[in-house]
Coordinates of C-alpha atoms and ligand atoms in Angstrom, one line a residue:
M1 CA 13.8 10.3 11.6
K2 CA 13.9 6.8 12.6
V3 CA 11.3 4.7 10.9
L4 CA 10.4 1.3 11.3
V5 CA 8.3 -0.6 8.4
I6 CA 6.4 -4.1 9.5
G7 CA 6.4 -6.9 6.9
S8 CA 8.8 -9.1 4.7
G9 CA 7.7 -9.5 1.4
G10 CA 7.7 -7.6 -2.2
R11 CA 5.5 -4.9 -0.9
E12 CA 7.7 -4.2 2.1
H13 CA 11.0 -4.1 0.2
A14 CA 9.2 -1.6 -2.0
L15 CA 8.7 0.4 0.9
V16 CA 11.8 0.3 2.5
W17 CA 13.4 0.9 -0.8
K18 CA 11.4 4.2 -1.3
I19 CA 11.7 5.3 2.1
S20 CA 15.6 5.3 1.9
Q21 CA 15.6 7.6 -0.9
S22 CA 13.6 10.2 1.7
P23 CA 16.3 12.8 2.9
R24 CA 14.2 13.1 5.9
V25 CA 15.1 9.3 7.4
A26 CA 18.3 8.7 9.2
K27 CA 17.6 5.1 9.8
I28 CA 14.9 2.6 9.0
Y29 CA 14.0 -0.7 10.8
C30 CA 12.6 -3.5 9.3
A31 CA 10.8 -5.9 11.3
P32 CA 11.2 -9.1 10.7
G33 CA 12.2 -8.0 6.9
S34 CA 14.0 -10.2 5.0
A35 CA 17.9 -10.7 3.5
A36 CA 17.3 -8.4 0.7
I37 CA 15.7 -5.7 3.0
S38 CA 18.8 -5.6 5.1
E39 CA 20.7 -4.2 2.6
L40 CA 18.6 -1.2 3.2
A41 CA 17.2 -1.3 6.8
Q42 CA 18.3 -2.8 9.8
L43 CA 16.3 -5.9 10.7
V44 CA 14.4 -6.5 13.8
A45 CA 14.0 -9.9 14.9
I46 CA 10.4 -9.7 16.0
G47 CA 7.1 -11.2 13.9
S48 CA 4.9 -9.0 12.1
E49 CA 2.1 -10.4 14.4
Q50 CA 3.8 -9.7 17.6
I51 CA 2.5 -6.1 17.9
K52 CA 3.4 -6.0 21.7
E53 CA 6.9 -6.7 21.2
L54 CA 7.1 -4.4 17.9
A55 CA 5.3 -1.4 20.3
D56 CA 8.1 -2.3 23.2
F57 CA 10.5 -1.9 20.4
A58 CA 9.2 1.3 18.9
A59 CA 8.9 2.9 22.3
N60 CA 12.7 1.6 23.3
E61 CA 14.2 2.6 20.2
K62 CA 12.0 6.1 19.9
I63 CA 11.0 5.3 16.3
D64 CA 9.3 8.1 14.7
L65 CA 7.2 6.4 12.6
T66 CA 5.8 3.1 12.2
V67 CA 4.6 1.8 8.5
V68 CA 2.3 -1.5 8.3
G69 CA 2.9 -3.7 5.2
P70 CA 0.8 -6.4 6.0
E71 CA -3.3 -6.9 6.8
L72 CA -2.5 -9.3 9.7
P73 CA -1.0 -7.0 12.5
L74 CA -3.7 -4.4 11.3
T75 CA -6.7 -7.0 12.2
L76 CA -5.1 -7.5 15.4
G77 CA -5.3 -4.1 16.4
I78 CA -1.8 -2.9 15.9
V79 CA -2.5 0.8 15.2
D80 CA -4.9 1.0 18.5
L81 CA -2.0 -0.5 20.3
F82 CA 0.7 1.7 19.1
E83 CA -1.6 5.0 19.5
S84 CA -2.4 4.0 23.1
R85 CA 1.1 4.6 23.9
G86 CA 1.6 7.7 22.2
L87 CA 3.7 6.3 19.3
R88 CA 3.1 7.6 15.6
I89 CA 2.1 4.9 13.1
F90 CA 0.4 4.6 9.8
G91 CA -2.6 2.5 9.1
P92 CA -6.4 2.3 9.9
N93 CA -7.1 1.1 13.4
K94 CA -8.5 -2.6 14.3
I95 CA -12.2 -1.5 13.6
G96 CA -11.4 0.2 10.1
A97 CA -8.9 -2.9 9.3
Q98 CA -12.4 -5.0 9.5
L99 CA -12.9 -3.5 5.6
E100 CA -10.8 -6.0 4.8
G101 CA -10.9 -8.4 7.6
S102 CA -14.2 -9.5 6.9
K103 CA -15.9 -9.3 3.5
A104 CA -19.3 -9.8 5.3
F105 CA -18.8 -6.7 7.2
A106 CA -17.4 -4.8 4.0
K107 CA -20.5 -6.0 2.2
E108 CA -22.8 -4.9 5.1
I109 CA -21.5 -1.1 4.2
L110 CA -21.5 -1.4 0.7
H111 CA -25.2 -2.7 0.8
Q112 CA -26.1 -0.1 3.3
N113 CA -24.8 2.7 1.7
N114 CA -26.0 1.9 -1.9
I115 CA -22.4 1.4 -2.9
P116 CA -22.1 -0.2 -6.2
T117 CA -20.9 -4.2 -5.8
A118 CA -21.8 -7.3 -6.5
A119 CA -25.6 -8.8 -5.0
S120 CA -24.4 -10.8 -2.1
S121 CA -25.9 -12.8 1.0
T122 CA -24.0 -13.8 3.8
F123 CA -24.4 -17.6 5.7
T124 CA -22.7 -19.3 8.8
D125 CA -24.6 -22.5 8.0
A126 CA -23.9 -24.6 4.9
M127 CA -27.7 -25.7 4.6
S128 CA -29.4 -21.8 4.1
A129 CA -26.5 -21.3 1.7
K130 CA -26.8 -24.0 -0.3
Q131 CA -30.9 -23.1 -0.4
Y132 CA -29.3 -19.7 -1.6
I133 CA -27.8 -21.1 -4.6
T134 CA -30.8 -22.7 -6.0
R135 CA -32.1 -19.6 -6.0
Q136 CA -29.0 -17.8 -8.0
R137 CA -27.9 -18.3 -11.5
A138 CA -24.0 -19.7 -12.5
P139 CA -21.4 -18.9 -12.1
Y140 CA -21.3 -18.6 -8.5
V141 CA -18.7 -16.6 -6.5
I142 CA -17.9 -18.3 -3.1
K143 CA -16.1 -16.3 -0.3
A144 CA -14.6 -16.9 2.9
D145 CA -15.3 -14.3 4.8
G146 CA -12.0 -13.7 6.5
L147 CA -8.2 -13.1 5.8
A148 CA -7.1 -15.8 3.6
G149 CA -4.1 -14.4 1.5
G150 CA -6.4 -14.0 -1.7
K151 CA -7.1 -17.1 -2.2
G152 CA -10.3 -17.1 -0.4
V153 CA -12.2 -16.7 -3.0
I154 CA -13.9 -19.7 -5.2
I155 CA -15.8 -19.2 -9.1
C156 CA -17.8 -22.0 -9.6
Q157 CA -19.7 -23.1 -12.8
S158 CA -21.7 -25.2 -11.7
R159 CA -24.2 -25.6 -8.9
S160 CA -22.7 -28.7 -7.3
E161 CA -19.2 -27.1 -7.6
A162 CA -20.6 -24.3 -5.8
E163 CA -22.1 -26.7 -2.7
C164 CA -18.8 -28.5 -2.5
A165 CA -17.2 -24.9 -2.1
V166 CA -19.4 -24.0 0.7
D167 CA -19.0 -27.4 2.3
E168 CA -15.1 -26.8 1.8
I169 CA -15.4 -23.5 3.8
L170 CA -18.1 -23.6 6.5
V171 CA -17.7 -27.7 7.1
G172 CA -14.3 -28.6 6.2
K173 CA -12.5 -25.2 7.5
A174 CA -10.6 -25.2 4.3
F175 CA -9.5 -21.7 5.6
G176 CA -9.8 -22.1 9.3
E177 CA -11.7 -19.5 11.4
A178 CA -11.8 -17.6 8.3
G179 CA -14.7 -19.7 7.2
D180 CA -16.9 -19.1 9.8
K181 CA -19.1 -17.6 7.1
V182 CA -19.4 -17.5 3.5
V183 CA -20.4 -14.6 1.2
I184 CA -22.2 -15.6 -2.1
E185 CA -21.9 -13.0 -4.7
E186 CA -23.2 -12.6 -7.9
F187 CA -20.9 -12.8 -10.7
L188 CA -19.8 -9.6 -12.5
E189 CA -18.2 -9.2 -15.9
G190 CA -15.7 -6.7 -17.1
E191 CA -12.0 -5.4 -16.6
E192 CA -10.5 -5.5 -13.0
A193 CA -8.5 -2.5 -11.5
S194 CA -7.0 -1.7 -8.2
F195 CA -7.9 1.8 -6.9
M196 CA -5.7 2.8 -3.9
V197 CA -6.0 5.8 -2.2
L198 CA -4.5 7.4 1.0
T199 CA -7.2 8.9 3.3
D200 CA -7.0 10.5 6.7
G201 CA -10.9 9.8 7.6
E202 CA -11.9 13.4 6.0
H203 CA -9.6 13.4 2.9
V204 CA -9.4 11.3 0.0
L205 CA -5.8 11.4 -1.8
P206 CA -6.1 8.7 -5.0
L207 CA -2.4 7.2 -5.9
A208 CA -1.9 6.1 -9.1
S209 CA -3.9 3.3 -10.7
S210 CA -2.5 -0.1 -11.1
Q211 CA -4.0 -3.4 -12.3
D212 CA -3.2 -6.9 -10.5
H213 CA -3.4 -10.4 -12.5
K214 CA -4.7 -12.7 -10.2
R215 CA -5.0 -16.1 -12.0
V216 CA -1.5 -18.1 -11.8
F217 CA -1.4 -18.8 -15.7
D218 CA -1.5 -16.4 -18.9
G219 CA -4.6 -15.6 -19.9
D220 CA -6.3 -15.5 -16.7
E221 CA -6.3 -19.2 -16.2
G222 CA -5.8 -21.4 -13.1
P223 CA -6.3 -20.1 -9.5
N224 CA -6.4 -17.1 -7.9
T225 CA -3.2 -15.9 -6.3
G226 CA -1.9 -13.2 -4.2
G227 CA -1.3 -11.6 -7.6
M228 CA 1.4 -12.7 -10.5
G229 CA 2.0 -8.9 -11.4
A230 CA 0.9 -5.7 -11.7
Y231 CA 1.5 -2.4 -13.9
S232 CA 0.5 1.2 -13.3
P233 CA -1.3 3.4 -14.5
A234 CA -4.2 1.2 -15.9
P235 CA -6.0 2.6 -18.7
V236 CA -9.3 1.0 -18.0
V237 CA -9.2 3.7 -15.2
T238 CA -10.1 6.6 -17.9
P239 CA -10.5 10.0 -16.2
E240 CA -14.1 9.5 -16.2
I241 CA -14.0 6.1 -14.5
H242 CA -11.8 7.5 -12.0
E243 CA -14.2 10.4 -11.2
R244 CA -16.9 7.7 -10.8
I245 CA -14.9 5.7 -8.4
L246 CA -14.3 9.0 -6.1
G247 CA -17.8 10.1 -6.1
E248 CA -20.0 6.4 -6.3
I249 CA -17.4 4.5 -4.2
L250 CA -15.1 6.6 -1.8
A251 CA -16.9 9.5 -1.1
P252 CA -20.0 7.5 0.4
L253 CA -17.7 5.1 1.7
L254 CA -15.9 7.6 4.1
V255 CA -19.3 9.1 5.1
A256 CA -20.4 5.6 6.1
L257 CA -17.4 5.2 8.3
K258 CA -17.7 8.3 10.0
K259 CA -21.5 7.6 10.5
R260 CA -20.1 4.2 12.6
N261 CA -17.7 6.2 14.2
I262 CA -14.7 4.5 12.2
R263 CA -11.8 7.3 11.8
Y264 CA -10.0 5.5 9.3
R265 CA -6.3 6.4 8.5
G266 CA -4.3 4.9 6.1
V267 CA -5.0 3.3 2.4
I268 CA -7.8 1.7 1.4
Y269 CA -7.4 -0.5 -1.3
V270 CA -10.5 -0.9 -3.6
G271 CA -10.2 -4.1 -5.7
L272 CA -12.6 -3.3 -8.6
M273 CA -14.7 -4.6 -11.2
I274 CA -15.2 -2.3 -14.2
T275 CA -18.4 -3.6 -15.9
K276 CA -20.9 -1.8 -18.1
E277 CA -22.7 -0.2 -15.8
G278 CA -19.5 1.4 -14.6
P279 CA -16.8 0.3 -11.5
K280 CA -18.1 -1.6 -8.9
V281 CA -16.2 -3.1 -5.5
L282 CA -15.2 -6.7 -5.4
E283 CA -13.1 -6.1 -2.1
F284 CA -11.5 -3.7 0.2
N285 CA -7.8 -3.7 1.6
A286 CA -6.5 -2.0 4.2
R287 CA -3.2 -1.7 3.2
F288 CA -1.0 -1.2 -0.2
G289 CA -1.6 -4.2 -2.9
D290 CA 1.2 -6.6 -3.1
P291 CA 2.2 -6.5 -5.8
E292 CA 0.9 -3.0 -7.2
C293 CA 2.9 -1.2 -4.5
Q294 CA 5.7 -2.1 -6.7
P295 CA 5.2 -0.2 -9.7
I296 CA 3.6 2.3 -7.8
M297 CA 6.3 3.1 -5.8
M298 CA 8.5 2.8 -8.6
R299 CA 6.3 5.9 -10.2
L300 CA 6.3 8.2 -7.3
K301 CA 8.5 10.9 -7.7
S302 CA 7.4 12.5 -4.2
D303 CA 8.9 11.8 -0.7
L304 CA 6.5 8.9 0.4
I305 CA 7.2 10.3 4.4
P306 CA 5.3 13.5 4.3
L307 CA 2.2 11.6 2.7
L308 CA 2.4 9.1 5.3
E309 CA 2.7 12.0 8.1
A310 CA -0.4 14.0 6.5
T311 CA -2.2 10.8 6.5
I312 CA -1.4 10.5 9.9
D313 CA -2.1 14.1 10.5
G314 CA -5.3 14.8 8.6
K315 CA -4.0 17.0 6.5
L316 CA -4.2 15.3 3.0
N317 CA -5.6 18.5 1.5
E318 CA -2.3 20.3 1.9
I319 CA -0.5 17.8 -0.1
S320 CA -0.4 16.7 -4.2
P321 CA 2.4 14.2 -4.9
Q322 CA 4.5 13.9 -8.1
W323 CA 4.0 11.1 -10.3
Y324 CA 6.7 10.1 -13.2
D325 CA 4.9 10.1 -16.1
E326 CA 6.8 6.6 -17.1
P327 CA 4.5 3.4 -16.7
A328 CA 5.7 0.6 -14.3
V329 CA 5.1 -2.9 -14.5
C330 CA 6.0 -5.7 -12.1
V331 CA 6.4 -9.6 -12.9
V332 CA 6.2 -12.1 -10.2
L333 CA 8.3 -14.8 -10.6
T334 CA 6.8 -17.6 -8.6
A335 CA 7.9 -21.3 -7.4
D336 CA 6.4 -24.1 -9.5
G337 CA 3.3 -25.3 -7.7
Y338 CA 2.0 -21.9 -6.0
P339 CA -0.6 -21.3 -5.0
G340 CA -0.6 -25.2 -4.4
A341 CA 2.4 -26.7 -2.6
Y342 CA 5.6 -25.7 -3.7
E343 CA 9.5 -26.7 -2.8
K344 CA 11.6 -24.2 -1.3
G345 CA 15.5 -23.7 -1.4
K346 CA 16.0 -23.8 -4.7
E347 CA 19.1 -21.7 -5.8
I348 CA 18.4 -18.2 -7.7
R349 CA 20.8 -17.2 -10.6
G350 CA 21.6 -14.3 -12.7
L351 CA 20.4 -11.8 -9.6
D352 CA 23.7 -10.1 -9.6
K353 CA 23.3 -9.0 -13.6
L354 CA 20.4 -6.7 -12.4
K355 CA 22.4 -5.6 -9.4
N356 CA 23.2 -2.0 -11.1
W357 CA 19.5 -1.7 -13.3
S358 CA 19.1 1.6 -14.1
N359 CA 15.6 1.6 -15.5
G360 CA 14.2 -1.1 -12.8
F361 CA 14.7 -3.1 -9.6
V362 CA 14.3 -6.9 -8.1
F363 CA 11.9 -6.6 -5.1
H364 CA 12.2 -9.6 -3.2
A365 CA 9.1 -11.3 -1.8
G366 CA 10.6 -14.8 -0.8
T367 CA 14.1 -15.4 -0.7
I368 CA 16.8 -16.5 1.8
K369 CA 20.3 -15.9 1.5
Q370 CA 23.0 -18.9 2.2
S371 CA 26.6 -18.2 1.9
N372 CA 26.1 -15.5 -0.4
R373 CA 23.7 -17.6 -2.3
W374 CA 20.1 -16.6 -2.8
L375 CA 17.4 -19.6 -2.5
T376 CA 13.6 -19.3 -3.1
S377 CA 11.8 -19.3 0.3
G378 CA 8.3 -18.6 -0.4
G379 CA 5.7 -19.4 -3.0
R380 CA 6.2 -15.6 -4.6
V381 CA 9.5 -15.3 -4.7
L382 CA 10.3 -12.1 -7.1
G383 CA 8.9 -9.1 -8.1
V384 CA 10.8 -7.9 -11.5
T385 CA 9.9 -4.5 -11.7
A386 CA 10.8 -2.0 -14.6
R387 CA 9.7 1.5 -15.8
G388 CA 9.6 2.6 -19.7
E389 CA 8.5 5.6 -21.8
S390 CA 5.4 3.8 -22.6
I391 CA 3.4 0.3 -21.3
A392 CA 5.2 -1.0 -24.5
A393 CA 8.8 -0.3 -23.3
A394 CA 8.3 -0.9 -19.9
V395 CA 7.0 -4.7 -20.6
K396 CA 10.0 -5.1 -22.6
E397 CA 12.5 -3.6 -20.1
V398 CA 10.9 -5.5 -17.4
Y399 CA 11.0 -9.2 -19.6
R400 CA 14.4 -8.5 -20.1
G401 CA 15.3 -8.3 -16.7
V402 CA 13.3 -11.6 -15.8
G403 CA 15.3 -13.3 -18.6
E404 CA 18.4 -12.7 -16.1
I405 CA 17.2 -14.7 -13.9
A406 CA 16.7 -18.5 -13.3
W407 CA 16.1 -21.3 -11.1
D408 CA 14.5 -24.9 -11.4
G409 CA 11.0 -24.6 -11.4
M410 CA 10.7 -21.0 -11.9
H411 CA 7.3 -19.8 -13.1
Y412 CA 5.9 -16.2 -14.5
R413 CA 3.1 -14.9 -16.7
K414 CA 4.4 -13.9 -19.9
D415 CA 1.3 -11.5 -20.5
I416 CA 1.4 -8.9 -17.6
A417 CA 0.2 -6.0 -19.0
Q418 CA -1.4 -7.1 -22.2
R419 CA -4.6 -5.5 -21.5
A420 CA -3.2 -2.0 -21.4
L421 CA -1.2 -3.2 -24.3
R422 CA -4.0 -4.2 -26.5
K423 CA -5.7 -0.5 -25.7
G424 CA -2.9 1.1 -27.2
Ligands
LIG501 P1 -11.7 -10.9 -4.1 O1 -10.2 -11.5 -3.0 O2 -12.7 -10.5 -3.2 O3 -11.1 -9.4 -4.6 O4 -11.5 -11.9 -5.0 C1 -10.5 -12.2 -5.6 C2 -10.4 -12.3 -7.1 O5 -12.1 -12.9 -7.4 C3 -10.9 -11.1 -7.8 O6 -9.8 -10.5 -8.4 C4 -11.6 -11.2 -9.0 O7 -10.8 -11.8 -10.3 C5 -12.4 -12.4 -8.5 N1 -14.0 -12.2 -8.0 C6 -14.0 -11.8 -6.6 N2 -15.8 -11.3 -6.3 C7 -16.0 -11.7 -8.0 C8 -17.6 -11.3 -8.7 N3 -18.3 -10.8 -7.8 N4 -17.4 -11.2 -9.7 C9 -16.2 -11.9 -10.8 N5 -15.2 -12.1 -10.3 C10 -15.2 -11.6 -8.9
LIG502 N1 -2.4 -7.8 -5.1 C1 -3.8 -7.9 -4.4 C2 -3.5 -8.1 -3.1 O1 -2.5 -7.2 -2.4 O2 -4.3 -8.0 -2.2

């Protein structure tokens, strides 16, 4: 079969890498893809938000299955468009993708259905938002409603900081239209985990658990990023917590979506805080997490294609994937300055030494190739990912790989998976 993957980051590199191992796949296209992805797929020069052009391409090339990586095309309605043209595509439709596209929408569903989450309120005007803040206790969690690349959440220790954050979002439009509404939330304490499932609207198939590292510096210091590293499985998701996530969060969520006539097919990514009282929802994403997708694809033993097809066909109850027991760890290498301003075009050295790495793979998030030299071209540049017999062994192996790579201004966290190591 012919498969089209949409996107160009580390997550899409991991999806293409995994799909390229499927005996069912004869040809992979990736739009727009990247130089690194071009080693596994034919690139198509169409941006991931050009959904009409993508549908034309899929129809003309008789693509059998399209897999959407990022959230933006989903919120633009790529799935609705493909389906209206009889094209098979993996991902939720436009309204389903609002679970990620609007935090206010997600919170409304959560609160209406008593799904555990932080108490919150949504505002469109700064005055009422600030009045609400005076009645809450610090720290304050201030969120832009819409898509902000994982950077639209500001945690404020003081009331004045919180008021500034509200002004920045609602008045200063720091996140553009994504900040037409602001969600103000209770601060939750605990350990975070990412829990991704496939759902066909009726059944839920959990993927391996994982943990992201959102802050830019070691020890969870500094601003939030799109994700600085991830590992799977996450020991904080014990069998008991796993069952509670399914029973207290996903089961009522599916009922709530159905009640609203939303047929959700695709990934539901639940960003969780595992608190003393149990798991609570921080956010939903409507697609695979990035970088969580990298270690998860590395741990997936089964072919990915039948899982994607079962999701589309409503047959997730008929399939159970096999996983490698070995944990996998991904360390994201970023440009100095990210998530703020950063430079591009730095030459990356050492990638050739990891070409035939038997225990790992280097996924490219933001690179280009020029006259046989790899250059940085994004904030998140590489996702070095490795598997090992234990978390400790995977950590050792992944940092051995990281040690081979260098560029001027390369930054990465040295404590990825420390929480799991501390749990033994
Ligand atoms: P979100 O995009 O909503 O997941 O938020 C990004 C990050 O901000 C999360 O991964 C948490 O680290 C932090 N965060 C978000 N909401 C809360 C909350 N209610 N309490 C504590 N931390 C939070
Ligand atoms: N790593 C978090 C996300 O994909 O949103």
